[in-house]
Structures are given as structure tokens and as C-alpha cells.
PDB file of C-alpha atoms (C1' of nucleotides) in Angstrom:
ATOM      1  CA  MET A   1     108.627  -2.663   0.930  1.00  0.00           C
ATOM      2  CA  THR A   2     111.710  -4.282   1.699  1.00  0.00           C
ATOM      3  CA  SER A   3     112.532  -6.557  -1.067  1.00  0.00           C
ATOM      4  CA  ALA A   4     111.543  -6.566  -4.748  1.00  0.00           C
ATOM      5  CA  GLY A   5     110.200  -9.452  -6.014  1.00  0.00           C
ATOM      6  CA  HIS A   6     106.696 -10.283  -4.268  1.00  0.00           C
ATOM      7  CA  THR A   7     103.173 -10.406  -6.367  1.00  0.00           C
ATOM      8  CA  ASP A   8      99.926  -9.531  -4.929  1.00  0.00           C
ATOM      9  CA  VAL A   9     100.549 -11.185  -1.044  1.00  0.00           C
ATOM     10  CA  ARG A  10     100.121  -8.603   1.704  1.00  0.00           C
ATOM     11  CA  GLU A  11     103.583  -7.500   3.140  1.00  0.00           C
ATOM     12  CA  PRO A  12     104.807  -9.663   6.377  1.00  0.00           C
ATOM     13  CA  ILE A  13     103.804  -7.792   9.690  1.00  0.00           C
ATOM     14  CA  SER A  14     106.542  -6.812  10.734  1.00  0.00           C
ATOM     15  CA  GLU A  15     107.315  -4.466  13.780  1.00  0.00           C
ATOM     16  CA  ASP A  16     106.160  -1.019  12.026  1.00  0.00           C
ATOM     17  CA  HIS A  17     102.646  -2.816  10.877  1.00  0.00           C
ATOM     18  CA  PRO A  18      99.989  -0.668  13.125  1.00  0.00           C
ATOM     19  CA  THR A  19      98.403  -4.064  14.538  1.00  0.00           C
ATOM     20  CA  CYS A  20     102.223  -4.136  15.792  1.00  0.00           C
ATOM     21  CA  ARG A  21     101.861  -0.858  17.939  1.00  0.00           C
ATOM     22  CA  LEU A  22      98.766  -2.172  18.676  1.00  0.00           C
ATOM     23  CA  ARG A  23      99.819  -4.279  20.027  1.00  0.00           C
ATOM     24  CA  ASP A  24     100.356  -3.514  23.997  1.00  0.00           C
ATOM     25  CA  ILE A  25      97.178  -2.217  23.769  1.00  0.00           C
ATOM     26  CA  LEU A  26      95.424  -5.282  22.831  1.00  0.00           C
ATOM     27  CA  ASP A  27      97.122  -7.622  25.468  1.00  0.00           C
ATOM     28  CA  ARG A  28      96.014  -4.203  27.863  1.00  0.00           C
ATOM     29  CA  VAL A  29      92.117  -5.693  26.453  1.00  0.00           C
ATOM     30  CA  GLY A  30      92.415  -9.567  26.523  1.00  0.00           C
ATOM     31  CA  ASP A  31      93.943  -9.172  30.700  1.00  0.00           C
ATOM     32  CA  LYS A  32      91.738 -10.913  32.954  1.00  0.00           C
ATOM     33  CA  TRP A  33      92.487  -8.558  35.688  1.00  0.00           C
ATOM     34  CA  SER A  34      92.886  -4.777  33.929  1.00  0.00           C
ATOM     35  CA  VAL A  35      89.422  -6.004  32.377  1.00  0.00           C
ATOM     36  CA  LEU A  36      88.247  -6.169  35.730  1.00  0.00           C
ATOM     37  CA  VAL A  37      89.133  -3.722  37.555  1.00  0.00           C
ATOM     38  CA  MET A  38      88.803  -0.672  34.575  1.00  0.00           C
ATOM     39  CA  ASP A  39      85.288  -1.731  34.842  1.00  0.00           C
ATOM     40  CA  LEU A  40      85.405  -1.601  39.034  1.00  0.00           C
ATOM     41  CA  LEU A  41      86.525   2.049  38.128  1.00  0.00           C
ATOM     42  CA  GLY A  42      84.284   2.767  35.486  1.00  0.00           C
ATOM     43  CA  SER A  43      81.603   2.965  39.158  1.00  0.00           C
ATOM     44  CA  GLY A  44      83.521   5.848  40.554  1.00  0.00           C
ATOM     45  CA  PRO A  45      87.152   6.035  42.240  1.00  0.00           C
ATOM     46  CA  LYS A  46      87.950   2.746  45.224  1.00  0.00           C
ATOM     47  CA  ARG A  47      89.905   2.124  47.263  1.00  0.00           C
ATOM     48  CA  TYR A  48      92.961  -0.064  46.859  1.00  0.00           C
ATOM     49  CA  SER A  49      91.401  -2.726  49.663  1.00  0.00           C
ATOM     50  CA  GLU A  50      87.953  -2.482  48.513  1.00  0.00           C
ATOM     51  CA  LEU A  51      89.178  -3.121  44.621  1.00  0.00           C
ATOM     52  CA  GLN A  52      90.430  -6.185  46.430  1.00  0.00           C
ATOM     53  CA  ARG A  53      87.605  -6.711  48.188  1.00  0.00           C
ATOM     54  CA  SER A  54      85.152  -7.008  44.402  1.00  0.00           C
ATOM     55  CA  VAL A  55      87.685  -8.838  42.196  1.00  0.00           C
ATOM     56  CA  ASP A  56      87.515 -12.106  42.618  1.00  0.00           C
ATOM     57  CA  GLY A  57      90.816 -13.829  43.108  1.00  0.00           C
ATOM     58  CA  ILE A  58      92.907 -11.284  42.768  1.00  0.00           C
ATOM     59  CA  SER A  59      95.920 -11.144  44.572  1.00  0.00           C
ATOM     60  CA  GLN A  60      97.920  -8.279  45.997  1.00  0.00           C
ATOM     61  CA  ARG A  61     100.109  -9.462  43.706  1.00  0.00           C
ATOM     62  CA  MET A  62      98.480  -9.201  40.720  1.00  0.00           C
ATOM     63  CA  LEU A  63      96.477  -6.468  42.247  1.00  0.00           C
ATOM     64  CA  THR A  64      98.776  -3.451  42.001  1.00  0.00           C
ATOM     65  CA  LEU A  65     100.971  -4.980  38.972  1.00  0.00           C
ATOM     66  CA  THR A  66      98.331  -4.140  36.995  1.00  0.00           C
ATOM     67  CA  LEU A  67      97.076  -0.816  39.330  1.00  0.00           C
ATOM     68  CA  ARG A  68     100.739   0.214  38.532  1.00  0.00           C
ATOM     69  CA  SER A  69     100.613  -0.762  34.480  1.00  0.00           C
ATOM     70  CA  LEU A  70      97.041   0.742  33.476  1.00  0.00           C
ATOM     71  CA  GLU A  71      99.097   4.335  36.546  1.00  0.00           C
ATOM     72  CA  ARG A  72     101.679   3.882  33.635  1.00  0.00           C
ATOM     73  CA  ASP A  73      99.577   4.419  30.259  1.00  0.00           C
ATOM     74  CA  GLY A  74      97.762   7.457  31.868  1.00  0.00           C
ATOM     75  CA  LEU A  75      95.084   5.277  32.320  1.00  0.00           C
ATOM     76  CA  VAL A  76      94.078   5.125  35.807  1.00  0.00           C
ATOM     77  CA  ASP A  77      95.221   7.304  38.193  1.00  0.00           C
ATOM     78  CA  ARG A  78      96.936   6.601  41.904  1.00  0.00           C
ATOM     79  CA  THR A  79      96.516   9.713  44.790  1.00  0.00           C
ATOM     80  CA  VAL A  80      97.660   8.956  47.795  1.00  0.00           C
ATOM     81  CA  THR A  81      95.832  10.742  51.486  1.00  0.00           C
ATOM     82  CA  PRO A  82      98.994   9.856  53.462  1.00  0.00           C
ATOM     83  CA  THR A  83      96.942   9.377  56.470  1.00  0.00           C
ATOM     84  CA  SER A  84      98.113   6.708  59.472  1.00  0.00           C
ATOM     85  CA  PRO A  85      97.219   4.097  58.053  1.00  0.00           C
ATOM     86  CA  PRO A  86      97.251   5.638  54.618  1.00  0.00           C
ATOM     87  CA  ARG A  87      94.431   6.350  52.029  1.00  0.00           C
ATOM     88  CA  VAL A  88      95.403   5.175  48.560  1.00  0.00           C
ATOM     89  CA  ASP A  89      92.268   5.652  45.268  1.00  0.00           C
ATOM     90  CA  TYR A  90      92.275   4.688  42.325  1.00  0.00           C
ATOM     91  CA  THR A  91      90.092   7.057  39.426  1.00  0.00           C
ATOM     92  CA  LEU A  92      89.720   6.322  35.533  1.00  0.00           C
ATOM     93  CA  THR A  93      91.583   9.619  33.647  1.00  0.00           C
ATOM     94  CA  GLU A  94      89.959  10.409  31.431  1.00  0.00           C
ATOM     95  CA  VAL A  95      91.067   8.919  28.719  1.00  0.00           C
ATOM     96  CA  GLY A  96      90.777   4.916  30.377  1.00  0.00           C
ATOM     97  CA  GLN A  97      87.042   6.174  30.610  1.00  0.00           C
ATOM     98  CA  THR A  98      86.951   6.143  27.161  1.00  0.00           C
ATOM     99  CA  LEU A  99      89.221   3.352  26.500  1.00  0.00           C
ATOM    100  CA  SER A 100      86.215   1.534  29.553  1.00  0.00           C
ATOM    101  CA  GLY A 101      83.966   2.603  27.307  1.00  0.00           C
ATOM    102  CA  GLN A 102      85.339   0.356  23.759  1.00  0.00           C
ATOM    103  CA  VAL A 103      85.538  -2.609  25.926  1.00  0.00           C
ATOM    104  CA  ARG A 104      82.199  -2.199  26.742  1.00  0.00           C
ATOM    105  CA  ALA A 105      81.578  -2.606  22.722  1.00  0.00           C
ATOM    106  CA  LEU A 106      82.882  -5.520  23.791  1.00  0.00           C
ATOM    107  CA  ILE A 107      81.547  -6.597  25.726  1.00  0.00           C
ATOM    108  CA  GLN A 108      77.708  -5.489  23.416  1.00  0.00           C
ATOM    109  CA  TRP A 109      79.277  -7.605  21.312  1.00  0.00           C
ATOM    110  CA  ALA A 110      80.620 -11.216  23.038  1.00  0.00           C
ATOM    111  CA  ASP A 111      76.866 -10.981  24.699  1.00  0.00           C
ATOM    112  CA  ASP A 112      74.774 -10.413  21.009  1.00  0.00           C
ATOM    113  CA  HIS A 113      76.729 -13.350  20.105  1.00  0.00           C
ATOM    114  CA  ARG A 114      77.494 -15.437  23.303  1.00  0.00           C
ATOM    115  CA  GLU A 115      74.618 -17.730  21.902  1.00  0.00           C
ATOM    116  CA  TYR A 116      75.622 -18.599  18.437  1.00  0.00           C
ATOM    117  CA  VAL A 117      79.448 -19.145  19.804  1.00  0.00           C
ATOM    118  CA  ALA A 118      77.608 -21.699  22.387  1.00  0.00           C
ATOM    119  CA  ARG A 119      76.480 -22.996  19.257  1.00  0.00           C
ATOM    120  CA  SER A 120      79.719 -22.718  17.121  1.00  0.00           C
ATOM    121  CA  ARG A 121      82.162 -24.663  19.941  1.00  0.00           C
ATOM    122  CA  LEU A 122      79.154 -27.868  20.780  1.00  0.00           C
ATOM    123  CA  ARG A 123      79.063 -28.893  16.684  1.00  0.00           C
ATOM    124  CA  TYR A 124      82.293 -28.562  16.644  1.00  0.00           C
ATOM    125  CA  ASP A 125      83.055 -30.144  19.708  1.00  0.00           C
ATOM    126  CA  ALA A 126      80.481 -32.876  18.902  1.00  0.00           C
ATOM    127  CA  THR A 127      82.832 -33.898  15.767  1.00  0.00           C
TER     128      THR A 127
ATOM    129  CA  MET B   1      72.696 -11.830  46.494  1.00  0.00           C
ATOM    130  CA  THR B   2      74.431 -15.258  48.028  1.00  0.00           C
ATOM    131  CA  SER B   3      74.448 -13.790  52.268  1.00  0.00           C
ATOM    132  CA  ALA B   4      73.914 -11.316  53.936  1.00  0.00           C
ATOM    133  CA  GLY B   5      76.164  -8.446  56.027  1.00  0.00           C
ATOM    134  CA  HIS B   6      77.495  -5.855  52.807  1.00  0.00           C
ATOM    135  CA  THR B   7      76.848  -2.107  52.876  1.00  0.00           C
ATOM    136  CA  ASP B   8      77.187  -0.741  49.728  1.00  0.00           C
ATOM    137  CA  VAL B   9      79.914  -2.694  48.920  1.00  0.00           C
ATOM    138  CA  ARG B  10      79.539  -4.047  45.120  1.00  0.00           C
ATOM    139  CA  GLU B  11      79.225  -8.148  44.686  1.00  0.00           C
ATOM    140  CA  PRO B  12      82.514  -9.425  44.301  1.00  0.00           C
ATOM    141  CA  ILE B  13      83.230 -10.730  40.664  1.00  0.00           C
ATOM    142  CA  SER B  14      82.075 -14.342  39.933  1.00  0.00           C
ATOM    143  CA  GLU B  15      81.767 -17.222  37.396  1.00  0.00           C
ATOM    144  CA  ASP B  16      78.104 -15.621  37.460  1.00  0.00           C
ATOM    145  CA  HIS B  17      79.281 -11.798  36.890  1.00  0.00           C
ATOM    146  CA  PRO B  18      78.906 -11.064  33.112  1.00  0.00           C
ATOM    147  CA  THR B  19      82.729 -10.018  32.927  1.00  0.00           C
ATOM    148  CA  CYS B  20      83.386 -12.600  33.818  1.00  0.00           C
ATOM    149  CA  ARG B  21      81.357 -15.096  30.848  1.00  0.00           C
ATOM    150  CA  LEU B  22      82.809 -12.651  27.987  1.00  0.00           C
ATOM    151  CA  ARG B  23      86.667 -13.899  29.653  1.00  0.00           C
ATOM    152  CA  ASP B  24      86.987 -16.014  26.566  1.00  0.00           C
ATOM    153  CA  ILE B  25      86.131 -13.358  23.952  1.00  0.00           C
ATOM    154  CA  LEU B  26      89.274 -10.561  25.540  1.00  0.00           C
ATOM    155  CA  ASP B  27      90.505 -13.818  25.537  1.00  0.00           C
ATOM    156  CA  ARG B  28      89.920 -13.474  21.941  1.00  0.00           C
ATOM    157  CA  VAL B  29      90.232 -10.191  21.363  1.00  0.00           C
ATOM    158  CA  GLY B  30      94.105 -10.239  24.313  1.00  0.00           C
ATOM    159  CA  ASP B  31      95.512 -12.787  21.574  1.00  0.00           C
ATOM    160  CA  LYS B  32      97.467 -11.992  20.307  1.00  0.00           C
ATOM    161  CA  TRP B  33      97.684 -14.039  17.208  1.00  0.00           C
ATOM    162  CA  SER B  34      94.014 -14.365  16.758  1.00  0.00           C
ATOM    163  CA  VAL B  35      93.754 -10.323  16.064  1.00  0.00           C
ATOM    164  CA  LEU B  36      96.472 -11.042  13.387  1.00  0.00           C
ATOM    165  CA  VAL B  37      94.664 -13.755  11.307  1.00  0.00           C
ATOM    166  CA  MET B  38      92.025 -12.337  11.276  1.00  0.00           C
ATOM    167  CA  ASP B  39      93.291  -9.019  10.662  1.00  0.00           C
ATOM    168  CA  LEU B  40      94.127 -10.416   7.861  1.00  0.00           C
ATOM    169  CA  LEU B  41      91.856 -12.500   7.393  1.00  0.00           C
ATOM    170  CA  GLY B  42      89.602  -9.597   7.012  1.00  0.00           C
ATOM    171  CA  SER B  43      90.825  -8.815   3.159  1.00  0.00           C
ATOM    172  CA  GLY B  44      89.415 -12.306   2.041  1.00  0.00           C
ATOM    173  CA  PRO B  45      89.781 -15.762   1.917  1.00  0.00           C
ATOM    174  CA  LYS B  46      93.491 -16.789   2.054  1.00  0.00           C
ATOM    175  CA  ARG B  47      95.617 -20.087   2.244  1.00  0.00           C
ATOM    176  CA  TYR B  48      97.170 -21.858   5.283  1.00  0.00           C
ATOM    177  CA  SER B  49     100.928 -20.924   3.536  1.00  0.00           C
ATOM    178  CA  GLU B  50      99.527 -17.661   2.178  1.00  0.00           C
ATOM    179  CA  LEU B  51      98.831 -17.161   6.587  1.00  0.00           C
ATOM    180  CA  GLN B  52     102.028 -17.896   7.443  1.00  0.00           C
ATOM    181  CA  ARG B  53     103.912 -16.105   4.817  1.00  0.00           C
ATOM    182  CA  SER B  54     102.155 -12.932   5.768  1.00  0.00           C
ATOM    183  CA  VAL B  55     102.132 -13.585   9.904  1.00  0.00           C
ATOM    184  CA  ASP B  56     104.979 -13.000  10.964  1.00  0.00           C
ATOM    185  CA  GLY B  57     106.379 -15.004  13.312  1.00  0.00           C
ATOM    186  CA  ILE B  58     103.925 -16.989  13.952  1.00  0.00           C
ATOM    187  CA  SER B  59     104.857 -21.413  14.177  1.00  0.00           C
ATOM    188  CA  GLN B  60     103.412 -23.501  12.955  1.00  0.00           C
ATOM    189  CA  ARG B  61     102.270 -24.664  15.062  1.00  0.00           C
ATOM    190  CA  MET B  62     100.211 -21.566  16.426  1.00  0.00           C
ATOM    191  CA  LEU B  63      99.223 -20.672  13.645  1.00  0.00           C
ATOM    192  CA  THR B  64      96.903 -24.152  13.754  1.00  0.00           C
ATOM    193  CA  LEU B  65      96.051 -24.368  17.136  1.00  0.00           C
ATOM    194  CA  THR B  66      94.751 -20.738  16.749  1.00  0.00           C
ATOM    195  CA  LEU B  67      92.919 -21.031  13.936  1.00  0.00           C
ATOM    196  CA  ARG B  68      90.926 -24.062  15.257  1.00  0.00           C
ATOM    197  CA  SER B  69      90.177 -22.500  17.816  1.00  0.00           C
ATOM    198  CA  LEU B  70      88.346 -19.082  15.938  1.00  0.00           C
ATOM    199  CA  GLU B  71      86.874 -22.216  13.625  1.00  0.00           C
ATOM    200  CA  ARG B  72      85.797 -23.797  16.268  1.00  0.00           C
ATOM    201  CA  ASP B  73      83.834 -20.404  17.893  1.00  0.00           C
ATOM    202  CA  GLY B  74      82.310 -20.071  14.693  1.00  0.00           C
ATOM    203  CA  LEU B  75      84.460 -17.122  13.494  1.00  0.00           C
ATOM    204  CA  VAL B  76      86.452 -18.670  10.650  1.00  0.00           C
ATOM    205  CA  ASP B  77      85.350 -21.894   8.422  1.00  0.00           C
ATOM    206  CA  ARG B  78      87.599 -23.840   7.136  1.00  0.00           C
ATOM    207  CA  THR B  79      87.402 -24.630   3.415  1.00  0.00           C
ATOM    208  CA  VAL B  80      89.156 -27.791   1.649  1.00  0.00           C
ATOM    209  CA  THR B  81      89.913 -28.837  -1.666  1.00  0.00           C
ATOM    210  CA  PRO B  82      91.059 -32.456  -1.472  1.00  0.00           C
ATOM    211  CA  THR B  83      92.757 -31.840  -5.000  1.00  0.00           C
ATOM    212  CA  SER B  84      96.756 -33.631  -4.378  1.00  0.00           C
ATOM    213  CA  PRO B  85      98.534 -31.724  -3.139  1.00  0.00           C
ATOM    214  CA  PRO B  86      94.994 -31.000  -0.667  1.00  0.00           C
ATOM    215  CA  ARG B  87      94.039 -26.883  -0.358  1.00  0.00           C
ATOM    216  CA  VAL B  88      92.462 -25.660   2.328  1.00  0.00           C
ATOM    217  CA  ASP B  89      90.822 -21.888   2.535  1.00  0.00           C
ATOM    218  CA  TYR B  90      90.160 -19.763   5.308  1.00  0.00           C
ATOM    219  CA  THR B  91      87.620 -17.245   5.570  1.00  0.00           C
ATOM    220  CA  LEU B  92      85.971 -15.226   8.155  1.00  0.00           C
ATOM    221  CA  THR B  93      82.071 -15.582   8.681  1.00  0.00           C
ATOM    222  CA  GLU B  94      79.908 -13.014   8.832  1.00  0.00           C
ATOM    223  CA  VAL B  95      79.748 -12.625  12.850  1.00  0.00           C
ATOM    224  CA  GLY B  96      83.259 -13.757  12.055  1.00  0.00           C
ATOM    225  CA  GLN B  97      83.432 -10.018  10.403  1.00  0.00           C
ATOM    226  CA  THR B  98      81.397  -8.580  12.656  1.00  0.00           C
ATOM    227  CA  LEU B  99      83.760  -9.475  15.835  1.00  0.00           C
ATOM    228  CA  SER B 100      86.426  -8.269  12.859  1.00  0.00           C
ATOM    229  CA  GLY B 101      84.805  -4.565  12.986  1.00  0.00           C
ATOM    230  CA  GLN B 102      84.326  -4.688  16.788  1.00  0.00           C
ATOM    231  CA  VAL B 103      88.128  -4.449  16.967  1.00  0.00           C
ATOM    232  CA  ARG B 104      89.096  -2.723  14.378  1.00  0.00           C
ATOM    233  CA  ALA B 105      87.761   0.364  16.177  1.00  0.00           C
ATOM    234  CA  LEU B 106      89.899  -0.643  19.055  1.00  0.00           C
ATOM    235  CA  ILE B 107      92.421  -0.610  16.947  1.00  0.00           C
ATOM    236  CA  GLN B 108      90.943   2.776  16.482  1.00  0.00           C
ATOM    237  CA  TRP B 109      91.145   3.560  19.311  1.00  0.00           C
ATOM    238  CA  ALA B 110      94.448   2.732  20.480  1.00  0.00           C
ATOM    239  CA  ASP B 111      95.923   5.289  16.823  1.00  0.00           C
ATOM    240  CA  ASP B 112      93.944   8.269  18.694  1.00  0.00           C
ATOM    241  CA  HIS B 113      95.629   7.544  22.205  1.00  0.00           C
ATOM    242  CA  ARG B 114      98.831   5.859  21.796  1.00  0.00           C
ATOM    243  CA  GLU B 115     101.151   9.366  21.788  1.00  0.00           C
ATOM    244  CA  TYR B 116      98.296  10.134  24.282  1.00  0.00           C
ATOM    245  CA  VAL B 117     100.268   6.397  26.062  1.00  0.00           C
ATOM    246  CA  ALA B 118     103.468   6.499  24.456  1.00  0.00           C
ATOM    247  CA  ARG B 119     104.319  10.213  26.466  1.00  0.00           C
ATOM    248  CA  SER B 120     102.193   8.535  29.677  1.00  0.00           C
ATOM    249  CA  ARG B 121     105.640   5.810  30.446  1.00  0.00           C
ATOM    250  CA  LEU B 122     107.353   7.853  29.468  1.00  0.00           C
ATOM    251  CA  ARG B 123     107.689  10.394  32.586  1.00  0.00           C
ATOM    252  CA  TYR B 124     105.882   7.349  34.575  1.00  0.00           C
ATOM    253  CA  ASP B 125     109.451   5.978  34.046  1.00  0.00           C
ATOM    254  CA  ALA B 126     111.098   9.278  34.383  1.00  0.00           C
ATOM    255  CA  THR B 127     109.719   8.663  38.365  1.00  0.00           C
TER     256      THR B 127
ATOM    257  C1'  DC C   1     100.106 -28.831   0.851  1.00  0.00           C
ATOM    258  C1'  DA C   2      98.663 -28.648   5.515  1.00  0.00           C
ATOM    259  C1'  DG C   3      98.962 -29.826   9.552  1.00  0.00           C
ATOM    260  C1'  DA C   4     100.058 -33.654  13.875  1.00  0.00           C
ATOM    261  C1'  DA C   5     103.169 -34.948  17.477  1.00  0.00           C
ATOM    262  C1'  DT C   6     106.875 -34.171  20.512  1.00  0.00           C
ATOM    263  C1'  DC C   7     109.978 -31.600  23.974  1.00  0.00           C
ATOM    264  C1'  DC C   8     111.316 -28.606  26.292  1.00  0.00           C
ATOM    265  C1'  DA C   9     112.615 -23.125  27.935  1.00  0.00           C
ATOM    266  C1'  DA C  10     110.489 -19.073  29.379  1.00  0.00           C
ATOM    267  C1'  DC C  11     107.105 -17.135  31.521  1.00  0.00           C
ATOM    268  C1'  DC C  12     103.385 -15.882  34.599  1.00  0.00           C
ATOM    269  C1'  DG C  13     100.521 -15.802  37.987  1.00  0.00           C
ATOM    270  C1'  DG C  14      99.199 -17.429  43.045  1.00  0.00           C
ATOM    271  C1'  DA C  15     100.404 -18.004  47.650  1.00  0.00           C
ATOM    272  C1'  DT C  16     103.017 -16.518  51.552  1.00  0.00           C
ATOM    273  C1'  DA C  17     106.059 -13.972  54.117  1.00  0.00           C
ATOM    274  C1'  DC C  18     108.150  -8.946  55.371  1.00  0.00           C
ATOM    275  C1'  DT C  19     106.923  -4.001  55.678  1.00  0.00           C
ATOM    276  C1'  DG C  20     106.234   1.716  55.845  1.00  0.00           C
TER     277       DG C  20
ATOM    278  C1'  DC D   1      95.414   0.871  55.195  1.00  0.00           C
ATOM    279  C1'  DA D   2      98.711  -1.200  51.233  1.00  0.00           C
ATOM    280  C1'  DG D   3     101.803  -2.598  49.658  1.00  0.00           C
ATOM    281  C1'  DT D   4     106.983  -5.296  48.689  1.00  0.00           C
ATOM    282  C1'  DA D   5     109.950  -9.253  47.876  1.00  0.00           C
ATOM    283  C1'  DT D   6     111.129 -14.110  47.439  1.00  0.00           C
ATOM    284  C1'  DC D   7     109.677 -18.830  45.654  1.00  0.00           C
ATOM    285  C1'  DC D   8     107.899 -22.277  42.871  1.00  0.00           C
ATOM    286  C1'  DG D   9     104.554 -24.781  40.662  1.00  0.00           C
ATOM    287  C1'  DG D  10     102.169 -25.175  35.870  1.00  0.00           C
ATOM    288  C1'  DT D  11     100.651 -22.835  31.913  1.00  0.00           C
ATOM    289  C1'  DT D  12     101.921 -21.380  26.975  1.00  0.00           C
ATOM    290  C1'  DG D  13     104.615 -21.226  23.017  1.00  0.00           C
ATOM    291  C1'  DG D  14     108.825 -21.983  19.603  1.00  0.00           C
ATOM    292  C1'  DA D  15     111.721 -26.095  17.508  1.00  0.00           C
ATOM    293  C1'  DT D  16     111.583 -30.029  15.342  1.00  0.00           C
ATOM    294  C1'  DT D  17     110.944 -33.896  12.988  1.00  0.00           C
ATOM    295  C1'  DC D  18     107.576 -36.398  10.758  1.00  0.00           C
ATOM    296  C1'  DT D  19     102.739 -37.765   8.195  1.00  0.00           C
ATOM    297  C1'  DG D  20      98.545 -38.422   4.227  1.00  0.00           C
TER     298       DG D  20
END
DNA sequence: CAGAATCCAACCGGATACTG
DNA sequence: CAGTATCCGGTTGGATTCTG
């Protein structure tokens, strides 16, 4: 589109290619902590400390960054109860739940093909 | 399961938690280049140089690493034609195609919610 | 053409310490 | 309790050079 002279080779993927504009969504799904947190929130609202205890190995820093990011994207709601000490609850939004569903489908795929991938790797590594 | 004394708090996510064993699959989906390469291969076999031209901005190093990784997992087939100069074609395997389908579903989700996410971010950043 | 190998800068994320 | 701020080591990936 930008220049002439192409034959039948696909256009290079650039900024306005659909796949690229979806990068941030894919990053989200690929993100270790986001997936784990969304998975936990899928079973109901959780407090900050609850998440920290449940997501094994997550640092305070990463939990906060992950929640902020999910909140920014409208996937998670943050509810502050200004008691003392303060209480903060996190919930999946409706849209967050639909993404969570997609992730679950992906997890299903992985489950269905775990053996296959494992065997492929063994075979490949034997070379 | 490992220790007593829990109330109703979920078990911490550990190595043998399903979500963790699927980490490598999610990493694959979240990987910038893997998704782009699989997307391209979805429309038919491609040569190495063809991929390099089509995937805008990918370095030789990353293209090779990505293809090796996809091949290792049994998602991509590599066919060498030992002419001179050599010719190498890459194709999605059957399993690779099914994953590609999942990714497409995810891309569909992102398409359906792009506006929502964009607006969420604008609102959040305005704070 | 299709890679392999090396080098190095940038980013990521864990650990730690501090706060309203 | 629910964070924020700072430091810093490890990994990632781009640029470059070389090869069958």
C-alpha cells in the first residue's frame, strides 16, 4: 500500500496491522502474574493480602504493578474500604471475566496438547 | 494438601498447579514474535527470507530463535531443500494450526474490546 | 540463502526498606 | 493492611560479523 513494486508478498506487519495493535492484549495473556491473578479472581473477589498469599512467589512490587495494570485496562475493579487498617478488594469486571474465559480456553488447549508438546521437545532435544 | 491448618484460603499456586505447568504455552502466546510468525504461517508455507521480510522489525537472531522454539514444540515443520543456495520452508503442523486458531479467537476478543480497553486507559490516566 | 556466534545496552523484576 | 521508593543483578534481544 505504501509503495509499489510488490509481487504477491504480504505487506510487512507495521503499526496499523491488526496483530500489532493487539500486542498489549497478547502481552497481558502472556504475562505470568496477570494470568495467575485473573485466574484467582475468577473465583470471586479477593483482598490484596489474600492475593499475595495465594499467588506463590509474587513480590509486593509485581502484585501492585499487575493489579494497577489490570485496573487500568478495565479488567479489574478496585474497591477501597477506608477503615483502619484499610481494606481493599479486587474483582474481575464483566469484561475481565470474558477475557478470563478466553484464557481458560487457552489453558484447555494446553491441557489437550501437553503430552504432544512434551514429546516433541524430547524428540527435538535428542538431536 | 502439603500442610494442615488452612481455613478456606486457596492453596498457593505451586509447580504442580495446572496454571503453572501451562506457563510455557502462555509464554508462547504472549511472545511477540511467535504470534506474528504463526499468524503469517497460517496463510501457507513461507521461506526464511520471506518471513524475515514480512515480520517487520524482527532480527535474524530472533527469527531463528522463534522458529527453533516453535519447531521444538512441534508447532512448526522445517523442510530443507539442499539446493545451492539452500532453501528452507516453514509450515504450521496440524497442532500448530489448532493453536493458531486459539490465538485467532484471542485476537477476536481483543478486537471486540479494543475500544473498551482504550477508554478505560484514558479514564485511568486522567487520574 | 539461511543461519551461528559474539557483544553489549536496555529493561525486568526480586529484595529490601519505608509509609499513611 | 496496603501499598511506595530505591537499588541492583539477571535476562532479553538488537546490532554486527562470519560461514556452509
